Coordinates of C-alpha atoms and ligand atoms in Angstrom, one line a residue:
M1 CA 18.9 8.0 36.1
K2 CA 20.2 10.4 38.8
Y3 CA 21.9 9.0 41.9
S4 CA 23.2 10.0 45.3
V5 CA 26.9 9.5 45.8
S6 CA 29.1 9.7 48.9
V7 CA 32.8 10.5 48.5
F8 CA 35.2 9.7 51.3
G9 CA 38.6 11.6 51.1
L10 CA 38.5 15.1 49.6
G11 CA 41.9 15.4 48.0
F12 CA 42.8 15.8 44.3
V13 CA 40.8 12.7 43.4
G14 CA 37.9 13.0 45.8
I15 CA 37.1 16.6 45.0
T16 CA 37.4 16.0 41.3
T17 CA 35.2 12.8 41.5
A18 CA 32.6 14.6 43.6
L19 CA 32.4 17.6 41.3
A20 CA 32.4 15.5 38.1
F21 CA 29.3 13.7 39.4
A22 CA 27.7 17.0 40.6
E23 CA 28.3 18.4 37.1
K24 CA 26.3 15.5 35.7
N25 CA 23.5 16.4 38.1
H26 CA 23.9 13.6 40.7
T27 CA 23.6 14.6 44.3
V28 CA 27.0 14.3 46.1
Y29 CA 28.0 14.1 49.8
G30 CA 31.6 14.7 50.6
F31 CA 33.3 13.6 53.8
D32 CA 36.9 14.1 55.0
V33 CA 38.6 13.7 58.4
D34 CA 40.5 16.9 57.9
T35 CA 38.2 19.6 59.2
K36 CA 40.5 22.5 58.1
R37 CA 40.0 21.1 54.6
T38 CA 36.2 20.7 54.8
S39 CA 35.8 24.3 56.2
L40 CA 37.7 25.6 53.2
L41 CA 35.6 23.6 50.8
K42 CA 32.3 24.6 52.5
A43 CA 33.4 28.2 51.8
G44 CA 33.9 27.4 48.1
Q45 CA 37.8 27.4 48.3
L46 CA 40.0 24.6 47.0
P47 CA 42.9 23.6 49.2
F48 CA 45.3 23.5 46.2
L49 CA 45.8 25.0 42.8
E50 CA 43.7 23.3 40.1
Q51 CA 42.4 25.0 37.1
G52 CA 38.8 24.5 36.3
L53 CA 38.1 22.5 39.5
D54 CA 38.0 25.9 41.4
Q55 CA 35.1 27.1 39.2
A56 CA 33.3 23.8 39.4
L57 CA 33.5 24.0 43.2
V58 CA 31.9 27.4 43.2
R59 CA 29.2 26.2 40.9
H60 CA 28.2 23.1 43.0
I61 CA 29.1 23.7 46.6
N62 CA 26.1 23.6 49.0
N63 CA 24.0 22.8 46.0
K64 CA 24.7 19.5 44.2
F65 CA 27.8 19.0 46.4
M66 CA 27.3 19.0 50.1
I67 CA 30.1 18.6 52.7
T68 CA 29.0 16.6 55.7
D69 CA 30.5 15.8 59.1
N70 CA 28.3 12.8 59.4
A71 CA 29.6 9.9 57.4
E72 CA 26.7 7.6 58.3
D73 CA 24.0 10.0 57.2
A74 CA 25.8 10.6 53.9
V75 CA 26.0 6.8 53.2
K76 CA 22.4 6.2 54.4
N77 CA 21.2 8.5 51.5
S78 CA 23.7 7.2 48.9
D79 CA 23.5 4.6 46.1
F80 CA 27.3 4.7 45.7
V81 CA 30.2 5.2 48.2
F82 CA 33.4 6.2 46.5
L83 CA 36.6 5.8 48.6
C84 CA 39.2 8.3 47.5
V85 CA 41.5 8.4 50.5
G86 CA 45.3 8.3 50.3
T87 CA 47.2 5.0 49.9
P88 CA 50.7 6.1 50.9
S89 CA 53.9 3.9 51.0
G90 CA 54.3 1.6 53.9
E91 CA 57.6 0.7 55.5
R92 CA 58.6 -1.8 52.7
G93 CA 57.1 0.2 49.9
E94 CA 53.8 -1.6 50.0
A95 CA 50.5 0.4 49.7
D96 CA 49.3 1.3 53.2
L97 CA 45.6 0.5 53.2
S98 CA 44.9 1.9 56.7
Y99 CA 43.0 4.9 55.4
I100 CA 40.7 2.7 53.4
F101 CA 39.9 0.5 56.4
S102 CA 39.3 3.5 58.6
A103 CA 37.0 5.1 56.1
I104 CA 35.0 1.8 55.9
E105 CA 34.7 1.7 59.7
K106 CA 32.9 5.1 59.5
F107 CA 29.9 3.8 57.5
A108 CA 30.0 0.0 57.8
S109 CA 27.0 -0.1 60.2
V110 CA 24.7 1.5 57.6
L111 CA 25.2 -1.3 55.1
H112 CA 22.7 -3.6 56.9
D113 CA 19.7 -1.4 56.1
G114 CA 18.5 -3.3 53.1
K115 CA 19.3 -0.7 50.4
H116 CA 21.6 -2.0 47.7
R117 CA 24.8 0.2 47.4
V118 CA 28.0 0.0 45.4
I119 CA 31.2 0.5 47.4
V120 CA 33.8 1.8 45.0
I121 CA 37.5 1.9 45.7
K122 CA 38.9 4.7 43.6
S123 CA 42.1 5.1 45.5
T124 CA 45.1 3.4 43.8
V125 CA 45.5 -0.1 45.3
P126 CA 47.7 -3.0 44.1
P127 CA 46.1 -5.8 42.2
S128 CA 44.2 -8.3 44.5
T129 CA 43.6 -5.6 47.2
T130 CA 39.8 -5.6 46.7
S131 CA 39.5 -9.4 46.4
E132 CA 42.0 -10.4 49.0
R133 CA 42.1 -7.6 51.5
V134 CA 38.9 -5.4 51.3
I135 CA 36.2 -8.1 50.8
P136 CA 37.7 -10.4 53.5
H137 CA 37.9 -7.4 55.8
L138 CA 34.2 -6.6 55.2
K139 CA 33.3 -10.3 55.7
K140 CA 35.1 -10.3 59.1
M141 CA 32.8 -7.4 60.1
G142 CA 29.8 -9.6 59.1
L143 CA 29.3 -7.8 55.8
S144 CA 29.2 -10.1 52.8
P145 CA 28.8 -8.5 49.3
G146 CA 25.8 -9.8 47.5
D147 CA 22.2 -8.7 48.1
M148 CA 23.3 -6.0 50.6
F149 CA 26.0 -4.3 48.5
S150 CA 28.5 -4.6 45.7
V151 CA 32.2 -4.0 45.9
A152 CA 34.1 -2.5 42.9
N153 CA 37.2 -0.7 42.0
N154 CA 37.4 2.2 39.6
P155 CA 41.0 3.5 39.1
E156 CA 41.5 7.1 38.4
F157 CA 43.9 8.3 35.7
L158 CA 43.8 12.1 36.1
R159 CA 47.0 14.2 36.3
E160 CA 47.5 17.0 38.8
G161 CA 47.2 20.4 37.2
K162 CA 44.7 18.9 34.8
C163 CA 42.3 17.2 37.2
W164 CA 39.1 18.7 35.9
D165 CA 39.8 18.3 32.2
D166 CA 41.1 14.8 32.6
A167 CA 38.0 13.7 34.6
M168 CA 35.4 15.4 32.4
H169 CA 37.1 14.0 29.2
A170 CA 38.4 10.7 30.4
D171 CA 40.0 8.4 27.8
R172 CA 38.4 5.4 29.5
I173 CA 36.4 4.3 32.5
V174 CA 37.7 1.1 34.1
C175 CA 35.5 -0.7 36.6
G176 CA 36.7 -3.9 38.3
V177 CA 33.4 -5.4 39.4
E178 CA 32.3 -9.0 39.4
D179 CA 28.5 -8.9 40.1
R180 CA 25.8 -7.9 37.6
K181 CA 24.0 -5.5 39.9
G182 CA 27.1 -3.5 40.6
E183 CA 28.2 -3.5 37.0
D184 CA 24.7 -2.2 35.8
M185 CA 24.7 0.5 38.4
L186 CA 28.2 1.7 37.6
R187 CA 27.5 1.7 33.8
S188 CA 24.4 3.7 34.5
L189 CA 26.2 6.2 36.7
Y190 CA 28.9 6.7 34.1
S191 CA 26.5 6.8 31.1
D192 CA 26.6 10.6 31.0
F193 CA 30.3 10.6 30.4
D194 CA 31.5 10.4 26.9
A195 CA 34.2 7.7 27.5
P196 CA 34.3 4.0 26.8
F197 CA 33.4 1.9 29.8
F198 CA 35.3 -1.3 30.5
N199 CA 34.1 -3.9 32.9
V200 CA 36.9 -6.2 34.0
S201 CA 37.6 -8.5 36.9
L202 CA 38.5 -6.9 40.3
N203 CA 42.2 -7.7 40.0
T204 CA 42.4 -6.5 36.4
G205 CA 40.9 -3.1 37.3
E206 CA 43.6 -2.5 39.8
Y207 CA 46.3 -3.9 37.5
I208 CA 45.4 -1.6 34.6
K209 CA 46.2 1.4 36.9
Y210 CA 49.7 0.1 37.7
L211 CA 50.3 -0.8 34.0
S212 CA 49.9 2.9 33.3
N213 CA 51.9 4.4 36.2
T214 CA 54.8 1.9 36.1
L215 CA 55.1 2.4 32.3
L216 CA 55.3 6.2 32.8
A217 CA 58.0 5.7 35.5
T218 CA 59.9 3.3 33.3
M219 CA 60.0 5.7 30.4
I220 CA 61.4 8.4 32.6
S221 CA 64.0 6.1 34.2
Y222 CA 65.0 4.8 30.8
S223 CA 65.6 8.4 29.6
N224 CA 67.5 9.2 32.8
E225 CA 69.7 6.2 32.4
M226 CA 70.4 7.2 28.7
S227 CA 71.3 10.7 29.9
K228 CA 73.8 9.2 32.4
I229 CA 75.3 7.1 29.5
A230 CA 75.6 10.2 27.4
D231 CA 77.3 12.1 30.2
V232 CA 80.0 9.5 30.7
I233 CA 80.7 9.3 27.0
G234 CA 80.7 13.1 26.6
D235 CA 80.1 15.6 23.9
I236 CA 76.5 14.5 23.4
Q237 CA 73.8 17.1 23.0
I238 CA 71.3 15.4 25.2
K239 CA 68.3 17.7 24.8
E240 CA 68.6 17.8 21.0
A241 CA 69.1 14.0 20.9
F242 CA 65.8 13.3 22.7
E243 CA 63.9 16.0 20.6
I244 CA 65.1 14.3 17.4
L245 CA 64.0 10.9 18.8
H246 CA 60.5 12.4 19.2
M247 CA 60.4 13.2 15.5
D248 CA 59.9 9.5 14.7
R249 CA 56.4 9.5 13.2
R250 CA 55.6 6.3 15.0
W251 CA 55.0 8.5 18.1
G252 CA 52.1 9.9 16.1
G253 CA 52.4 13.3 17.8
S254 CA 51.6 11.5 21.1
N255 CA 52.0 13.5 24.3
M256 CA 53.4 10.3 25.8
A257 CA 56.7 11.2 24.1
S258 CA 57.2 13.8 26.7
Y259 CA 57.8 11.1 29.3
V260 CA 60.7 9.8 27.2
F261 CA 62.8 12.7 28.2
P262 CA 65.5 13.0 30.8
G263 CA 65.4 15.2 34.0
C264 CA 66.1 14.7 37.7
G265 CA 63.7 11.9 38.3
Y266 CA 59.9 11.4 38.6
G267 CA 58.2 12.7 41.7
G268 CA 54.8 13.7 43.0
Y269 CA 52.2 11.7 44.9
C270 CA 51.8 8.8 42.5
L271 CA 54.6 7.6 40.3
P272 CA 57.1 7.0 43.1
K273 CA 54.7 5.2 45.5
D274 CA 52.9 3.3 42.9
T275 CA 56.0 1.9 41.3
Q276 CA 57.2 0.9 44.8
A277 CA 53.8 -0.7 45.6
M278 CA 53.7 -2.8 42.4
Y279 CA 57.2 -4.0 43.1
A280 CA 56.3 -4.9 46.7
A281 CA 53.1 -6.6 45.7
S282 CA 54.9 -8.7 43.2
V283 CA 57.6 -9.7 45.6
S284 CA 55.0 -10.6 48.2
K285 CA 53.5 -13.0 45.7
G286 CA 56.9 -14.6 44.9
Y287 CA 58.3 -12.8 41.9
E288 CA 60.9 -10.1 42.0
P289 CA 60.3 -7.7 39.1
M290 CA 63.7 -6.9 37.6
I291 CA 62.9 -3.9 35.4
L292 CA 60.8 -2.2 38.2
K293 CA 63.7 -2.7 40.6
D294 CA 66.0 -0.8 38.3
V295 CA 63.4 1.9 37.5
I296 CA 63.2 2.6 41.2
T297 CA 67.0 2.5 41.7
I298 CA 67.7 4.9 38.8
N299 CA 65.0 7.3 40.0
E300 CA 66.5 7.3 43.5
S301 CA 70.0 8.0 42.1
M302 CA 68.9 11.1 40.1
P303 CA 69.0 13.8 42.8
Q304 CA 72.6 12.8 43.7
F305 CA 73.5 12.8 40.0
M306 CA 72.2 16.4 39.7
A307 CA 73.7 17.5 43.1
N308 CA 77.1 16.3 41.8
K309 CA 76.7 18.5 38.7
V310 CA 76.0 21.5 41.0
M311 CA 79.0 20.7 43.2
H312 CA 81.2 20.6 40.1
V313 CA 80.3 24.2 39.2
V314 CA 79.5 26.0 42.4
N315 CA 81.5 26.5 45.7
P316 CA 79.8 25.8 49.0
S317 CA 80.2 29.5 50.0
E318 CA 78.3 30.8 47.0
T319 CA 74.6 31.6 46.9
L320 CA 72.5 29.0 45.0
G321 CA 69.2 30.0 43.5
I322 CA 66.7 27.1 43.2
L323 CA 64.3 27.6 40.3
G324 CA 61.1 25.6 40.9
L325 CA 59.8 23.8 44.0
S326 CA 56.6 22.0 43.0
F327 CA 57.0 18.5 41.7
K328 CA 56.0 19.6 38.2
P329 CA 54.9 22.8 36.4
G330 CA 51.3 23.7 36.6
S331 CA 50.8 22.5 40.2
D332 CA 51.6 23.7 43.7
D333 CA 51.9 20.2 45.0
V334 CA 55.3 19.7 46.6
R335 CA 55.0 16.1 47.6
D336 CA 58.1 14.1 46.7
S337 CA 59.5 17.2 45.0
S338 CA 63.0 16.8 43.4
S339 CA 63.9 20.3 44.7
A340 CA 63.6 19.1 48.3
K341 CA 65.8 16.0 47.6
I342 CA 68.5 18.1 45.9
I343 CA 68.6 20.8 48.6
K344 CA 69.0 18.1 51.3
L345 CA 71.9 16.5 49.4
L346 CA 73.6 19.9 49.0
L347 CA 73.0 20.8 52.7
A348 CA 74.7 17.5 53.6
A349 CA 77.7 18.5 51.3
G350 CA 78.1 21.8 53.2
Y351 CA 76.2 24.3 51.0
R352 CA 74.4 26.8 53.2
N353 CA 73.3 29.8 51.1
F354 CA 70.0 29.0 49.3
I355 CA 67.4 31.2 47.8
A356 CA 64.4 29.8 46.0
Y357 CA 61.6 30.9 43.7
D358 CA 58.5 29.1 42.4
P359 CA 55.7 30.9 40.6
V360 CA 53.1 29.2 43.0
A361 CA 54.6 26.9 45.5
N362 CA 56.9 28.9 47.8
E363 CA 54.4 28.8 50.7
A364 CA 53.5 25.1 50.2
F365 CA 57.2 24.1 50.1
D366 CA 58.0 26.1 53.2
G367 CA 55.0 24.6 55.0
Q368 CA 56.1 21.0 54.2
Y369 CA 59.9 21.1 54.4
H370 CA 60.8 23.9 56.8
F371 CA 64.4 24.4 55.5
S372 CA 65.8 27.1 57.9
E373 CA 68.6 27.8 55.4
L374 CA 66.2 28.6 52.6
E375 CA 65.0 32.1 51.8
Y376 CA 62.2 32.7 49.3
C377 CA 62.1 35.2 46.4
E378 CA 59.0 36.8 45.1
S379 CA 60.1 37.1 41.5
L380 CA 62.3 35.4 38.8
Q381 CA 64.3 38.6 38.4
S382 CA 65.1 39.0 42.0
I383 CA 66.4 35.4 42.4
C384 CA 68.5 35.7 39.3
E385 CA 70.0 38.9 40.5
K386 CA 70.8 37.6 44.0
S387 CA 72.2 34.2 43.1
D388 CA 75.8 33.3 42.1
A389 CA 74.5 30.3 40.2
L390 CA 71.0 28.9 39.4
V391 CA 69.7 25.4 39.5
L392 CA 66.5 24.8 37.4
I393 CA 64.5 21.9 38.9
T394 CA 60.9 22.5 37.8
A395 CA 60.4 23.4 34.1
W396 CA 58.0 26.2 34.5
Q397 CA 57.3 28.0 31.2
E398 CA 58.2 31.3 32.9
F399 CA 61.9 30.0 33.1
A400 CA 62.2 29.5 29.3
G401 CA 65.2 31.4 28.0
I402 CA 66.2 32.9 31.4
D403 CA 69.8 31.8 30.9
K404 CA 70.0 34.1 27.8
K405 CA 69.1 37.1 30.1
Y406 CA 71.9 36.4 32.5
P407 CA 74.7 35.0 30.2
D408 CA 77.4 35.4 32.9
K409 CA 75.6 33.2 35.5
P410 CA 76.1 29.5 35.7
F411 CA 72.8 27.6 35.1
I412 CA 72.6 23.9 36.1
D413 CA 69.5 22.8 34.1
C414 CA 68.2 19.6 35.8
R415 CA 65.4 19.3 33.3
Y416 CA 67.2 19.9 30.0
F417 CA 64.8 22.7 29.5
L418 CA 66.8 25.9 28.7
Ligands
NAD501 N1 46.8 12.9 43.0 C1 46.6 12.3 41.9 O1 47.0 12.8 40.8 C2 46.0 10.9 41.8 C3 45.5 10.5 40.5 C4 44.9 9.2 40.5 C5 44.8 8.4 41.6 N2 45.3 8.9 42.8 C6 45.1 8.0 44.0 O2 43.9 8.5 44.6 C7 44.1 8.4 46.1 C8 43.9 9.7 46.7 O3 44.9 10.6 46.2 P1 44.9 12.2 46.4 O4 46.0 12.7 45.7 O5 43.5 12.6 46.1 O6 45.2 12.2 48.0 P2 45.1 13.5 48.9 O7 46.2 13.2 49.9 O8 45.1 14.7 48.1 O9 43.7 13.3 49.6 C9 43.3 12.3 50.5 C10 42.3 12.8 51.4 O10 41.7 11.7 52.2 C11 41.5 12.2 53.5 N3 41.3 11.0 54.4 C12 42.2 10.2 55.0 N4 41.6 9.3 55.8 C13 40.2 9.5 55.7 C14 39.1 8.8 56.2 N5 39.2 7.8 57.0 N6 37.9 9.3 55.8 C15 37.7 10.3 55.0 N7 38.8 11.0 54.5 C16 40.0 10.6 54.8 C17 42.6 13.1 53.8 O11 42.3 14.0 54.9 C18 42.8 13.8 52.5 O12 42.1 15.0 52.4 C19 45.5 7.7 46.3 O13 45.3 6.3 46.3 C20 46.2 8.1 45.0 O14 47.2 7.2 44.7 C21 45.8 10.1 42.9
UPG502 O1 55.9 14.7 30.2 C1 56.2 14.5 31.3 C2 55.2 14.5 32.3 C3 55.7 14.3 33.6 N1 56.9 14.0 33.9 C4 57.3 13.8 35.3 O2 56.6 12.7 35.7 C5 56.2 12.8 37.1 C6 54.7 12.7 37.1 O3 54.1 13.7 36.3 P1 52.6 13.6 35.8 O4 52.4 12.2 35.1 O5 52.3 14.7 34.9 O6 51.8 13.8 37.1 P2 50.8 13.1 38.1 O7 49.8 14.2 38.4 O8 51.6 12.6 39.2 O9 50.0 12.0 37.3 C7 50.5 10.6 37.2 O10 50.0 9.9 38.4 C8 48.6 10.0 38.5 C9 48.3 9.3 39.8 O11 48.2 7.9 39.8 C10 47.9 9.3 37.3 O12 46.5 9.3 37.5 C11 48.4 10.0 36.1 O13 47.8 9.3 34.9 C12 49.9 10.0 36.0 O14 50.3 10.7 34.8 C13 56.6 14.2 37.5 O15 57.8 14.1 38.3 C14 57.0 14.9 36.2 O16 58.0 15.8 36.3 C15 57.9 14.0 32.9 O17 59.1 13.7 33.2 N2 57.5 14.2 31.6

């Protein structure tokens, strides 16, 4: 069965979702409030670096994937409405749902027309959001799920840098949906994907997403805490110790082992905000999660821990070379990047001479952070030659072994990579 699908919010998740359904021959309408972004997409250009997704866009734009400025028309024609808008951190770390509600406003009037649709929340939202926030919100607007429409959640597990591959070869499809019609339609929509489909309660669907991200964050903070312990004891080869830990055959060669490795803290758009949101959601229900509180505290302490290491080796008058600006290798996303946090701390400590190099993210970093003290280099060689000391913050493969080429320069390796 081929369907029509509307996708609201055309970021990493929305574009990937839209193109994955287009690839399976469904008709997809994409809507975003950011007109600069929609113009780029209409011209077949991705607003960020994402291997595989760029070619999928060229294959499907203005064919199976249409960008529209008219949200209501898109939904009128659709069997499914996927909400893929951002859910950033609110003031107390809670998930800010305002983009979800404003997206709903844009098409709610269409839901009375007698056609049964499934409204699917793909954005990451804390457990009980669909049941206690979204459905009551719709009911207040005079819209009760049932004959008119179904409401479901369908968390996304893709990683940036691997969006296309993760979506096309998903490990599992999770749908929180509690009515038969909605479940049947979602099963049918996903039947072309070679992945097991799990139908769970609304709260369970949302919970599974946070199980995943809070565990990843916990593994990283555990490793960072162990690296701090190693540091105070002294004479411990931290990188080798973790590599030998990974040789335990109980890991089964799993890629998960890479999260049990120290660095300068987790960043990006998901792990920090999702760990905070799960903590806040639990506190709001009356239980303060002890482990998550420490996971967050350790993560927030890591930039200072690394800045202290820099201050130990480099004088404020010297020129510091920052290697890596994106939040992880393979991506030009600079949201919650460790480099920005470490530069801010060093600026506060009186350091003024910074130069930086990232293979793909110089421009994005400058656009987001506007550090007037920071100059950008166009090559690894030029930053190494111009700096008195280098601070490696993003473990790009290009940086492997660079310390051997410049044996006289101090390298502060915040990722235990060299
Ligand atoms: N980035 C990831 O790796 C990833 C992976 C899994 C899940 N998620 C979750 O998916 C959601 C989206 O994340 P993202 O990284 O794609 O975000 P993003 O910031 O890249 O994109 C969100 C898009 O939504 C648009 N938008 C905001 N309000 C809108 C509205 N009312 N109508 C239509 N569009 C609107 C924005 O303009 C933006 O283009 C978040 O909840 C995130 O936690 C992200
Ligand atoms: O082996 C690794 C991989 C990542 N990281 C760090 O962990 C953070 C997150 O990295 P990663 O998980 O690769 O990136 P995201 O694209 O943010 O993906 C995470 O967040 C997404 C949004 O919720 C989820 O869908 C993904 O499953 C989850 O991995 C970054 O700071 C990385 O530096 C490590 O320390 N070791």
